[in-house]
């Protein structure tokens, strides 16, 4: 595929199955992420791989974080929601958490976060090129201090997203993305 074909072929697929990216393919995907542009070559990202027993154990972290959010907001915990948090990583055989790591103030953090987001997009495109399906997820866990701490992140760092990677179900193919840009593009001209 050409780069443009890969961009238009990448689709969010909510449930993925085995096989997950092989170790070599995962290395390629992570290297693609690390090739993202970033000011001053700060490399303001970290990629945390969750698979196998580690993925299951991290589901417990997500469930505990949900319980704590309920306590903090003085809301009743809903057992079904807690279970959904605990099992949500099971939607794919491999999950990569992309984090923006605050590397000082030489570059505003918003730009460091943008670089980490570009890294995430590079990873999704690499996965597509290699024949895998993907989904970029966020939600409450991405903004939860308990979840961040469990990943070894500091309060000044941020979770950019949870990248779900695997193989699309045979009946889960989606058509290529061919967006209409008529309502999002404009030409600026002086007044």
Short mmCIF file of N, CA and C in Angstrom, two decimals:
data_model
loop_
_atom_site.label_atom_id
_atom_site.label_comp_id
_atom_site.label_asym_id
_atom_site.label_seq_id
_atom_site.Cartn_x
_atom_site.Cartn_y
_atom_site.Cartn_z
N UNK A 1 0.85 -1.18 0.00
CA UNK A 1 0.00 0.00 0.00
C UNK A 1 0.89 1.24 0.00
N UNK A 2 0.42 2.27 -0.66
CA UNK A 2 1.11 3.55 -0.57
C UNK A 2 0.74 4.19 0.76
N UNK A 3 1.48 5.22 1.13
CA UNK A 3 1.18 5.92 2.39
C UNK A 3 -0.25 6.44 2.39
N UNK A 4 -0.69 7.01 1.28
CA UNK A 4 -2.06 7.53 1.22
C UNK A 4 -3.09 6.41 1.30
N UNK A 5 -2.83 5.29 0.64
CA UNK A 5 -3.76 4.15 0.73
C UNK A 5 -3.87 3.67 2.18
N UNK A 6 -2.76 3.64 2.90
CA UNK A 6 -2.78 3.21 4.29
C UNK A 6 -3.58 4.18 5.14
N UNK A 7 -3.39 5.47 4.92
CA UNK A 7 -4.13 6.49 5.68
C UNK A 7 -5.64 6.31 5.48
N UNK A 8 -6.06 6.15 4.23
CA UNK A 8 -7.50 6.02 3.95
C UNK A 8 -8.05 4.64 4.34
N UNK A 9 -7.19 3.63 4.42
CA UNK A 9 -7.64 2.29 4.80
C UNK A 9 -7.79 2.14 6.31
N UNK A 10 -7.11 2.96 7.10
CA UNK A 10 -7.16 2.81 8.56
C UNK A 10 -8.55 3.13 9.08
N UNK A 11 -9.11 2.20 9.79
CA UNK A 11 -10.46 2.35 10.34
C UNK A 11 -10.44 1.93 11.79
N UNK A 12 -11.27 2.51 12.61
CA UNK A 12 -11.40 2.09 14.01
C UNK A 12 -12.27 0.85 14.08
N UNK A 13 -11.71 -0.20 14.65
CA UNK A 13 -12.42 -1.47 14.77
C UNK A 13 -12.52 -1.80 16.25
N UNK A 14 -13.74 -1.81 16.76
CA UNK A 14 -13.98 -1.90 18.19
C UNK A 14 -13.60 -3.22 18.85
N UNK A 15 -13.67 -4.31 18.13
CA UNK A 15 -13.33 -5.61 18.72
C UNK A 15 -12.38 -6.33 17.77
N UNK A 16 -11.28 -6.76 18.34
CA UNK A 16 -10.23 -7.41 17.56
C UNK A 16 -9.93 -8.77 18.18
N UNK A 17 -9.35 -9.64 17.39
CA UNK A 17 -9.05 -10.99 17.86
C UNK A 17 -7.60 -11.32 17.59
N UNK A 18 -7.18 -12.52 17.98
CA UNK A 18 -5.85 -13.00 17.66
C UNK A 18 -5.75 -13.26 16.17
N UNK A 19 -4.59 -13.17 15.60
CA UNK A 19 -3.34 -12.89 16.29
C UNK A 19 -3.11 -11.41 16.53
N UNK A 20 -2.42 -11.15 17.63
CA UNK A 20 -1.92 -9.81 17.92
C UNK A 20 -0.68 -9.59 17.05
N UNK A 21 -0.20 -8.37 16.98
CA UNK A 21 1.06 -8.16 16.27
C UNK A 21 2.16 -9.05 16.84
N UNK A 22 2.93 -9.63 15.94
CA UNK A 22 4.07 -10.45 16.35
C UNK A 22 5.11 -9.55 17.03
N UNK A 23 6.06 -10.13 17.74
CA UNK A 23 7.10 -9.28 18.35
C UNK A 23 7.81 -8.38 17.33
N UNK A 24 8.10 -8.92 16.14
CA UNK A 24 8.76 -8.08 15.12
C UNK A 24 7.83 -6.97 14.64
N UNK A 25 6.55 -7.32 14.42
CA UNK A 25 5.61 -6.29 13.97
C UNK A 25 5.38 -5.25 15.06
N UNK A 26 5.30 -5.69 16.32
CA UNK A 26 5.14 -4.73 17.41
C UNK A 26 6.35 -3.79 17.47
N UNK A 27 7.53 -4.32 17.27
CA UNK A 27 8.72 -3.47 17.24
C UNK A 27 8.61 -2.43 16.13
N UNK A 28 8.15 -2.85 14.96
CA UNK A 28 7.96 -1.91 13.84
C UNK A 28 6.93 -0.85 14.20
N UNK A 29 5.83 -1.26 14.80
CA UNK A 29 4.77 -0.33 15.19
C UNK A 29 5.31 0.70 16.19
N UNK A 30 6.05 0.24 17.19
CA UNK A 30 6.59 1.15 18.20
C UNK A 30 7.65 2.07 17.58
N UNK A 31 8.48 1.55 16.69
CA UNK A 31 9.48 2.41 16.03
C UNK A 31 8.79 3.47 15.17
N UNK A 32 7.67 3.10 14.55
CA UNK A 32 6.91 4.10 13.78
C UNK A 32 6.42 5.20 14.71
N UNK A 33 5.97 4.82 15.89
CA UNK A 33 5.55 5.83 16.86
C UNK A 33 6.70 6.74 17.25
N UNK A 34 7.85 6.15 17.50
CA UNK A 34 9.01 6.93 17.94
C UNK A 34 9.59 7.79 16.82
N UNK A 35 9.12 7.59 15.58
CA UNK A 35 9.57 8.41 14.46
C UNK A 35 8.72 9.67 14.29
N UNK A 36 7.76 9.89 15.16
CA UNK A 36 6.86 11.05 15.04
C UNK A 36 7.66 12.35 15.22
N UNK A 37 7.17 13.42 14.61
CA UNK A 37 7.85 14.69 14.79
C UNK A 37 7.68 15.22 16.21
N UNK A 38 8.74 15.82 16.72
CA UNK A 38 8.62 16.47 18.03
C UNK A 38 9.68 17.56 18.13
N UNK A 39 9.29 18.69 18.70
CA UNK A 39 10.20 19.82 18.84
C UNK A 39 11.37 19.47 19.73
N UNK A 40 12.53 19.87 19.30
CA UNK A 40 13.77 19.71 20.06
C UNK A 40 14.11 18.26 20.36
N UNK A 41 13.52 17.33 19.63
CA UNK A 41 13.80 15.90 19.80
C UNK A 41 13.72 15.46 21.26
N UNK A 42 12.66 15.89 21.93
CA UNK A 42 12.48 15.55 23.35
C UNK A 42 12.02 14.11 23.55
N UNK A 43 11.43 13.51 22.51
CA UNK A 43 10.83 12.17 22.63
C UNK A 43 9.87 12.13 23.83
N UNK A 44 8.85 12.99 23.79
CA UNK A 44 7.94 13.12 24.94
C UNK A 44 6.86 12.07 24.98
N UNK A 45 7.25 10.82 24.89
CA UNK A 45 6.27 9.74 24.87
C UNK A 45 6.80 8.52 25.59
N UNK A 46 5.87 7.69 25.96
CA UNK A 46 6.18 6.36 26.48
C UNK A 46 5.10 5.44 25.96
N UNK A 47 5.51 4.22 25.60
CA UNK A 47 4.59 3.22 25.07
C UNK A 47 4.59 2.03 26.02
N UNK A 48 3.46 1.79 26.66
CA UNK A 48 3.35 0.69 27.63
C UNK A 48 2.53 -0.42 27.00
N UNK A 49 3.14 -1.59 26.85
CA UNK A 49 2.49 -2.73 26.20
C UNK A 49 1.77 -3.57 27.26
N UNK A 50 0.50 -3.83 26.99
CA UNK A 50 -0.32 -4.68 27.86
C UNK A 50 -0.78 -5.88 27.04
N UNK A 51 -0.32 -7.06 27.42
CA UNK A 51 -0.80 -8.28 26.79
C UNK A 51 -0.72 -9.42 27.79
N UNK A 52 -1.37 -10.52 27.45
CA UNK A 52 -1.35 -11.70 28.32
C UNK A 52 -1.81 -11.38 29.73
N UNK A 53 -1.14 -11.99 30.72
CA UNK A 53 -1.53 -11.77 32.12
C UNK A 53 -1.43 -10.31 32.57
N UNK A 54 -0.50 -9.56 32.00
CA UNK A 54 -0.37 -8.14 32.37
C UNK A 54 -1.62 -7.36 31.96
N UNK A 55 -2.18 -7.71 30.82
CA UNK A 55 -3.40 -7.03 30.37
C UNK A 55 -4.56 -7.35 31.32
N UNK A 56 -4.67 -8.60 31.74
CA UNK A 56 -5.71 -8.99 32.68
C UNK A 56 -5.52 -8.28 34.03
N UNK A 57 -4.29 -8.23 34.50
CA UNK A 57 -4.01 -7.57 35.78
C UNK A 57 -4.30 -6.08 35.69
N UNK A 58 -4.03 -5.48 34.54
CA UNK A 58 -4.31 -4.04 34.41
C UNK A 58 -5.82 -3.79 34.38
N UNK A 59 -6.60 -4.77 33.96
CA UNK A 59 -8.05 -4.65 34.05
C UNK A 59 -8.50 -4.44 35.48
N UNK A 60 -7.81 -5.06 36.43
CA UNK A 60 -8.12 -4.84 37.85
C UNK A 60 -7.82 -3.40 38.24
N UNK A 61 -6.75 -2.84 37.71
CA UNK A 61 -6.42 -1.42 37.98
C UNK A 61 -7.55 -0.54 37.48
N UNK A 62 -8.06 -0.83 36.28
CA UNK A 62 -9.15 -0.02 35.72
C UNK A 62 -10.42 -0.14 36.57
N UNK A 63 -10.70 -1.34 37.08
CA UNK A 63 -11.87 -1.54 37.93
C UNK A 63 -11.71 -0.78 39.25
N UNK A 64 -10.53 -0.85 39.86
CA UNK A 64 -10.28 -0.11 41.10
C UNK A 64 -10.39 1.40 40.88
N UNK A 65 -9.91 1.86 39.74
CA UNK A 65 -10.00 3.29 39.44
C UNK A 65 -11.46 3.72 39.30
N UNK A 66 -12.28 2.88 38.67
CA UNK A 66 -13.70 3.18 38.55
C UNK A 66 -14.33 3.30 39.94
N UNK A 67 -14.02 2.34 40.82
CA UNK A 67 -14.56 2.38 42.18
C UNK A 67 -14.15 3.67 42.88
N UNK A 68 -12.91 4.07 42.74
CA UNK A 68 -12.43 5.28 43.39
C UNK A 68 -13.11 6.53 42.81
N UNK A 69 -13.34 6.55 41.50
CA UNK A 69 -14.05 7.69 40.90
C UNK A 69 -15.46 7.80 41.46
N UNK A 70 -16.11 6.66 41.68
CA UNK A 70 -17.45 6.66 42.28
C UNK A 70 -17.40 7.25 43.69
N UNK A 71 -16.42 6.82 44.47
CA UNK A 71 -16.27 7.33 45.84
C UNK A 71 -16.01 8.84 45.80
N UNK A 72 -15.10 9.26 44.93
CA UNK A 72 -14.73 10.68 44.85
C UNK A 72 -15.91 11.56 44.45
N UNK A 73 -16.80 11.03 43.62
CA UNK A 73 -17.96 11.81 43.14
C UNK A 73 -19.21 11.53 43.95
N UNK A 74 -19.09 10.73 45.00
CA UNK A 74 -20.22 10.37 45.86
C UNK A 74 -21.36 9.76 45.04
N UNK A 75 -20.96 8.84 44.13
CA UNK A 75 -21.94 8.13 43.31
C UNK A 75 -21.91 6.66 43.70
N UNK A 76 -23.03 6.02 43.52
CA UNK A 76 -23.09 4.58 43.77
C UNK A 76 -22.35 3.83 42.66
N UNK A 77 -21.56 2.87 43.08
CA UNK A 77 -20.87 2.02 42.11
C UNK A 77 -21.89 1.10 41.45
N UNK A 78 -21.80 0.96 40.14
CA UNK A 78 -22.67 0.06 39.39
C UNK A 78 -21.84 -1.18 39.06
N UNK A 79 -22.20 -2.33 39.62
CA UNK A 79 -21.39 -3.54 39.40
C UNK A 79 -21.12 -3.85 37.92
N UNK A 80 -22.11 -3.65 37.06
CA UNK A 80 -21.92 -3.94 35.63
C UNK A 80 -20.88 -3.01 35.02
N UNK A 81 -20.87 -1.75 35.45
CA UNK A 81 -19.87 -0.81 34.93
C UNK A 81 -18.48 -1.16 35.43
N UNK A 82 -18.40 -1.59 36.69
CA UNK A 82 -17.09 -1.99 37.23
C UNK A 82 -16.57 -3.20 36.45
N UNK A 83 -17.45 -4.14 36.15
CA UNK A 83 -17.05 -5.33 35.39
C UNK A 83 -16.63 -4.94 33.97
N UNK A 84 -17.33 -3.98 33.38
CA UNK A 84 -16.97 -3.52 32.04
C UNK A 84 -15.57 -2.91 32.05
N UNK A 85 -15.27 -2.14 33.09
CA UNK A 85 -13.92 -1.56 33.21
C UNK A 85 -12.88 -2.67 33.33
N UNK A 86 -13.19 -3.68 34.13
CA UNK A 86 -12.24 -4.76 34.39
C UNK A 86 -11.95 -5.57 33.12
N UNK A 87 -12.94 -5.70 32.24
CA UNK A 87 -12.78 -6.57 31.07
C UNK A 87 -12.59 -5.84 29.75
N UNK A 88 -12.61 -4.52 29.76
CA UNK A 88 -12.59 -3.77 28.50
C UNK A 88 -11.34 -4.01 27.66
N UNK A 89 -10.21 -4.29 28.29
CA UNK A 89 -8.99 -4.54 27.52
C UNK A 89 -9.08 -5.85 26.74
N UNK A 90 -10.05 -6.68 27.07
CA UNK A 90 -10.25 -7.93 26.35
C UNK A 90 -10.81 -7.75 24.95
N UNK A 91 -11.07 -6.51 24.56
CA UNK A 91 -11.58 -6.26 23.21
C UNK A 91 -10.51 -6.43 22.14
N UNK A 92 -9.26 -6.61 22.58
CA UNK A 92 -8.14 -6.81 21.65
C UNK A 92 -7.09 -7.68 22.33
N UNK A 93 -6.32 -8.42 21.57
CA UNK A 93 -5.30 -9.25 22.20
C UNK A 93 -4.09 -8.47 22.72
N UNK A 94 -3.92 -7.24 22.27
CA UNK A 94 -2.78 -6.43 22.71
C UNK A 94 -3.23 -4.97 22.78
N UNK A 95 -2.80 -4.29 23.83
CA UNK A 95 -3.11 -2.87 23.99
C UNK A 95 -1.80 -2.14 24.27
N UNK A 96 -1.60 -1.03 23.59
CA UNK A 96 -0.45 -0.18 23.87
C UNK A 96 -0.98 1.14 24.41
N UNK A 97 -0.55 1.48 25.62
CA UNK A 97 -0.91 2.77 26.19
C UNK A 97 0.13 3.78 25.73
N UNK A 98 -0.34 4.84 25.08
CA UNK A 98 0.55 5.91 24.64
C UNK A 98 0.42 7.05 25.64
N UNK A 99 1.54 7.43 26.21
CA UNK A 99 1.55 8.51 27.20
C UNK A 99 2.43 9.65 26.72
N UNK A 100 2.01 10.85 27.06
CA UNK A 100 2.83 12.05 26.83
C UNK A 100 3.61 12.31 28.10
N UNK A 101 4.91 12.33 27.99
CA UNK A 101 5.79 12.53 29.14
C UNK A 101 6.28 13.96 29.13
N UNK A 102 6.01 14.67 30.19
CA UNK A 102 6.41 16.08 30.28
C UNK A 102 7.92 16.14 30.42
N UNK A 103 8.58 16.69 29.41
CA UNK A 103 10.04 16.75 29.37
C UNK A 103 10.55 18.17 29.62
N UNK A 104 9.97 18.84 30.59
CA UNK A 104 10.43 20.19 30.92
C UNK A 104 9.68 21.25 30.14
N UNK A 105 10.13 22.48 30.30
CA UNK A 105 9.39 23.61 29.74
C UNK A 105 10.04 24.24 28.52
N UNK A 106 11.04 23.58 27.93
CA UNK A 106 11.67 24.13 26.72
C UNK A 106 10.67 24.17 25.57
N UNK A 107 9.71 23.27 25.60
CA UNK A 107 8.63 23.20 24.62
C UNK A 107 7.34 23.12 25.41
N UNK A 108 6.33 23.95 25.11
CA UNK A 108 5.07 23.87 25.85
C UNK A 108 4.52 22.44 25.86
N UNK A 109 3.94 22.04 27.00
CA UNK A 109 3.45 20.67 27.11
C UNK A 109 2.39 20.35 26.07
N UNK A 110 1.60 21.32 25.67
CA UNK A 110 0.57 21.04 24.66
C UNK A 110 1.23 20.53 23.38
N UNK A 111 2.43 21.04 23.06
CA UNK A 111 3.14 20.57 21.87
C UNK A 111 3.76 19.19 22.11
N UNK A 112 4.18 18.93 23.34
CA UNK A 112 4.69 17.60 23.66
C UNK A 112 3.56 16.58 23.57
N UNK A 113 2.38 16.95 24.06
CA UNK A 113 1.20 16.08 23.95
C UNK A 113 0.87 15.83 22.48
N UNK A 114 0.93 16.89 21.67
CA UNK A 114 0.64 16.75 20.24
C UNK A 114 1.63 15.79 19.58
N UNK A 115 2.88 15.84 19.99
CA UNK A 115 3.89 14.92 19.44
C UNK A 115 3.55 13.48 19.82
N UNK A 116 3.11 13.26 21.05
CA UNK A 116 2.73 11.92 21.48
C UNK A 116 1.48 11.45 20.72
N UNK A 117 0.57 12.37 20.44
CA UNK A 117 -0.61 12.02 19.63
C UNK A 117 -0.19 11.65 18.21
N UNK A 118 0.79 12.38 17.66
CA UNK A 118 1.30 12.03 16.34
C UNK A 118 1.95 10.65 16.37
N UNK A 119 2.63 10.33 17.47
CA UNK A 119 3.23 9.00 17.63
C UNK A 119 2.13 7.93 17.61
N UNK A 120 1.03 8.20 18.31
CA UNK A 120 -0.08 7.24 18.34
C UNK A 120 -0.63 7.03 16.93
N UNK A 121 -0.82 8.10 16.18
CA UNK A 121 -1.32 7.98 14.81
C UNK A 121 -0.35 7.19 13.94
N UNK A 122 0.95 7.47 14.08
CA UNK A 122 1.94 6.69 13.32
C UNK A 122 1.80 5.20 13.63
N UNK A 123 1.58 4.88 14.90
CA UNK A 123 1.46 3.48 15.30
C UNK A 123 0.22 2.83 14.68
N UNK A 124 -0.89 3.56 14.65
CA UNK A 124 -2.10 3.03 14.03
C UNK A 124 -1.90 2.79 12.54
N UNK A 125 -1.21 3.73 11.89
CA UNK A 125 -0.96 3.57 10.46
C UNK A 125 -0.02 2.40 10.19
N UNK A 126 1.00 2.25 11.03
CA UNK A 126 1.92 1.11 10.86
C UNK A 126 1.17 -0.20 11.05
N UNK A 127 0.29 -0.26 12.05
CA UNK A 127 -0.50 -1.48 12.28
C UNK A 127 -1.36 -1.79 11.05
N UNK A 128 -1.98 -0.77 10.48
CA UNK A 128 -2.80 -0.96 9.29
C UNK A 128 -1.96 -1.49 8.14
N UNK A 129 -0.82 -0.87 7.93
CA UNK A 129 0.08 -1.29 6.85
C UNK A 129 0.50 -2.76 7.02
N UNK A 130 0.67 -3.20 8.26
CA UNK A 130 1.09 -4.57 8.54
C UNK A 130 -0.08 -5.56 8.54
N UNK A 131 -1.30 -5.06 8.29
CA UNK A 131 -2.45 -5.94 8.17
C UNK A 131 -3.27 -6.13 9.44
N UNK A 132 -3.01 -5.32 10.47
CA UNK A 132 -3.74 -5.43 11.73
C UNK A 132 -4.85 -4.40 11.79
N UNK A 133 -5.82 -4.67 12.65
CA UNK A 133 -6.86 -3.71 12.96
C UNK A 133 -6.47 -2.94 14.20
N UNK A 134 -7.13 -1.80 14.41
CA UNK A 134 -6.78 -0.98 15.56
C UNK A 134 -7.96 -0.13 16.00
N UNK A 135 -7.83 0.37 17.21
CA UNK A 135 -8.82 1.30 17.78
C UNK A 135 -8.08 2.16 18.79
N UNK A 136 -8.28 3.48 18.73
CA UNK A 136 -7.70 4.43 19.69
C UNK A 136 -8.82 4.77 20.66
N UNK A 137 -8.62 4.42 21.92
CA UNK A 137 -9.64 4.69 22.94
C UNK A 137 -9.08 5.60 24.02
N UNK A 138 -9.99 6.36 24.63
CA UNK A 138 -9.62 7.17 25.80
C UNK A 138 -10.64 6.88 26.89
N UNK A 139 -11.53 7.81 27.18
CA UNK A 139 -12.51 7.62 28.24
C UNK A 139 -11.93 7.99 29.60
N UNK A 140 -12.74 7.81 30.63
CA UNK A 140 -12.35 8.21 31.98
C UNK A 140 -10.99 7.68 32.42
N UNK A 141 -10.62 6.43 32.11
CA UNK A 141 -9.32 5.95 32.57
C UNK A 141 -8.13 6.77 32.05
N UNK A 142 -8.28 7.39 30.89
CA UNK A 142 -7.19 8.18 30.33
C UNK A 142 -6.90 9.43 31.16
N UNK A 143 -7.85 9.83 31.99
CA UNK A 143 -7.69 11.06 32.77
C UNK A 143 -7.64 10.77 34.27
N UNK A 144 -7.47 9.52 34.61
CA UNK A 144 -7.54 9.09 36.00
C UNK A 144 -6.14 9.00 36.61
N UNK A 145 -5.93 9.69 37.72
CA UNK A 145 -4.61 9.72 38.36
C UNK A 145 -4.20 8.34 38.86
N UNK A 146 -5.14 7.52 39.32
CA UNK A 146 -4.82 6.16 39.77
C UNK A 146 -4.28 5.32 38.61
N UNK A 147 -4.91 5.44 37.45
CA UNK A 147 -4.48 4.70 36.27
C UNK A 147 -3.10 5.20 35.84
N UNK A 148 -2.92 6.51 35.81
CA UNK A 148 -1.61 7.07 35.44
C UNK A 148 -0.52 6.56 36.37
N UNK A 149 -0.78 6.59 37.67
CA UNK A 149 0.23 6.15 38.64
C UNK A 149 0.57 4.67 38.44
N UNK A 150 -0.43 3.85 38.13
CA UNK A 150 -0.19 2.42 37.92
C UNK A 150 0.72 2.19 36.71
N UNK A 151 0.73 3.13 35.79
CA UNK A 151 1.58 3.05 34.61
C UNK A 151 2.95 3.70 34.83
N UNK A 152 3.18 4.20 36.04
CA UNK A 152 4.45 4.85 36.33
C UNK A 152 4.52 6.28 35.83
N UNK A 153 3.35 6.87 35.56
CA UNK A 153 3.31 8.25 35.08
C UNK A 153 3.18 9.21 36.25
N UNK A 154 3.69 10.40 36.05
CA UNK A 154 3.61 11.44 37.07
C UNK A 154 2.36 12.30 36.82
N UNK A 155 1.95 13.09 37.81
CA UNK A 155 0.78 13.94 37.61
C UNK A 155 0.90 14.87 36.40
N UNK A 156 2.11 15.32 36.08
CA UNK A 156 2.29 16.24 34.95
C UNK A 156 2.33 15.53 33.59
N UNK A 157 2.33 14.20 33.59
CA UNK A 157 2.26 13.43 32.35
C UNK A 157 0.80 13.22 31.98
N UNK A 158 0.55 12.64 30.81
CA UNK A 158 -0.83 12.43 30.37
C UNK A 158 -0.93 11.16 29.55
N UNK A 159 -2.06 10.50 29.66
CA UNK A 159 -2.36 9.37 28.78
C UNK A 159 -3.01 9.92 27.52
N UNK A 160 -2.40 9.65 26.38
CA UNK A 160 -2.93 10.09 25.09
C UNK A 160 -4.01 9.14 24.63
N UNK A 161 -3.80 7.85 24.86
CA UNK A 161 -4.80 6.89 24.45
C UNK A 161 -4.36 5.47 24.68
N UNK A 162 -5.34 4.59 24.61
CA UNK A 162 -5.13 3.14 24.67
C UNK A 162 -5.32 2.64 23.25
N UNK A 163 -4.25 2.12 22.64
CA UNK A 163 -4.33 1.62 21.27
C UNK A 163 -4.58 0.12 21.31
N UNK A 164 -5.76 -0.28 20.87
CA UNK A 164 -6.13 -1.68 20.81
C UNK A 164 -5.65 -2.22 19.46
N UNK A 165 -4.90 -3.32 19.50
CA UNK A 165 -4.32 -3.88 18.29
C UNK A 165 -4.62 -5.37 18.19
N UNK A 166 -4.92 -5.82 17.00
CA UNK A 166 -5.18 -7.23 16.76
C UNK A 166 -5.65 -7.45 15.34
N UNK A 167 -6.35 -8.52 15.14
CA UNK A 167 -6.84 -8.88 13.82
C UNK A 167 -8.35 -8.65 13.77
N UNK A 168 -8.82 -7.97 12.73
CA UNK A 168 -10.27 -7.77 12.62
C UNK A 168 -11.00 -9.10 12.44
N UNK A 169 -12.20 -9.20 12.98
CA UNK A 169 -13.04 -10.37 12.72
C UNK A 169 -13.34 -10.40 11.23
N UNK A 170 -13.46 -11.58 10.64
CA UNK A 170 -13.71 -11.66 9.20
C UNK A 170 -14.93 -10.85 8.75
N UNK A 171 -15.95 -10.79 9.59
CA UNK A 171 -17.15 -10.05 9.20
C UNK A 171 -17.11 -8.59 9.66
N UNK A 172 -15.95 -8.14 10.16
CA UNK A 172 -15.85 -6.79 10.71
C UNK A 172 -15.17 -5.80 9.79
N UNK A 173 -14.98 -6.16 8.52
CA UNK A 173 -14.33 -5.23 7.59
C UNK A 173 -15.17 -3.96 7.44
N UNK A 174 -14.46 -2.86 7.37
CA UNK A 174 -15.11 -1.58 7.15
C UNK A 174 -14.57 -0.99 5.86
N UNK A 175 -15.38 -0.24 5.16
CA UNK A 175 -14.88 0.36 3.91
C UNK A 175 -13.81 1.41 4.21
N UNK A 176 -13.00 1.68 3.21
CA UNK A 176 -11.98 2.72 3.34
C UNK A 176 -12.66 4.05 3.67
N UNK A 177 -11.93 4.88 4.35
CA UNK A 177 -12.43 6.19 4.74
C UNK A 177 -12.18 7.17 3.61
N UNK A 178 -13.22 7.81 3.12
CA UNK A 178 -13.10 8.81 2.06
C UNK A 178 -13.86 10.05 2.51
N UNK A 179 -13.24 10.84 3.41
CA UNK A 179 -13.97 11.94 4.04
C UNK A 179 -14.30 13.09 3.09
N UNK A 180 -15.45 13.68 3.35
CA UNK A 180 -15.86 14.91 2.67
C UNK A 180 -15.24 16.07 3.44
N UNK A 181 -14.47 16.89 2.79
CA UNK A 181 -13.78 18.00 3.48
C UNK A 181 -14.43 19.35 3.22
N UNK A 182 -15.58 19.36 2.56
CA UNK A 182 -16.18 20.65 2.18
C UNK A 182 -16.55 21.51 3.39
N UNK A 183 -16.84 20.88 4.53
CA UNK A 183 -17.24 21.67 5.70
C UNK A 183 -16.11 21.89 6.70
N UNK A 184 -14.90 21.42 6.40
CA UNK A 184 -13.80 21.58 7.35
C UNK A 184 -12.60 22.34 6.78
N UNK A 185 -12.65 22.68 5.52
CA UNK A 185 -11.52 23.39 4.91
C UNK A 185 -11.98 24.76 4.43
N UNK A 186 -11.15 25.73 4.68
CA UNK A 186 -11.45 27.08 4.18
C UNK A 186 -10.15 27.71 3.71
N UNK A 187 -10.26 28.69 2.90
CA UNK A 187 -9.10 29.47 2.48
C UNK A 187 -9.18 30.81 3.18
N UNK A 188 -8.12 31.17 3.82
CA UNK A 188 -8.05 32.47 4.50
C UNK A 188 -7.65 33.53 3.49
N UNK A 189 -8.24 34.68 3.64
CA UNK A 189 -7.83 35.82 2.82
C UNK A 189 -7.87 37.06 3.68
N UNK A 190 -7.01 38.01 3.41
CA UNK A 190 -7.00 39.23 4.22
C UNK A 190 -8.32 39.99 4.07
N UNK A 191 -8.69 40.67 5.10
CA UNK A 191 -9.98 41.40 5.11
C UNK A 191 -9.95 42.59 4.19
#
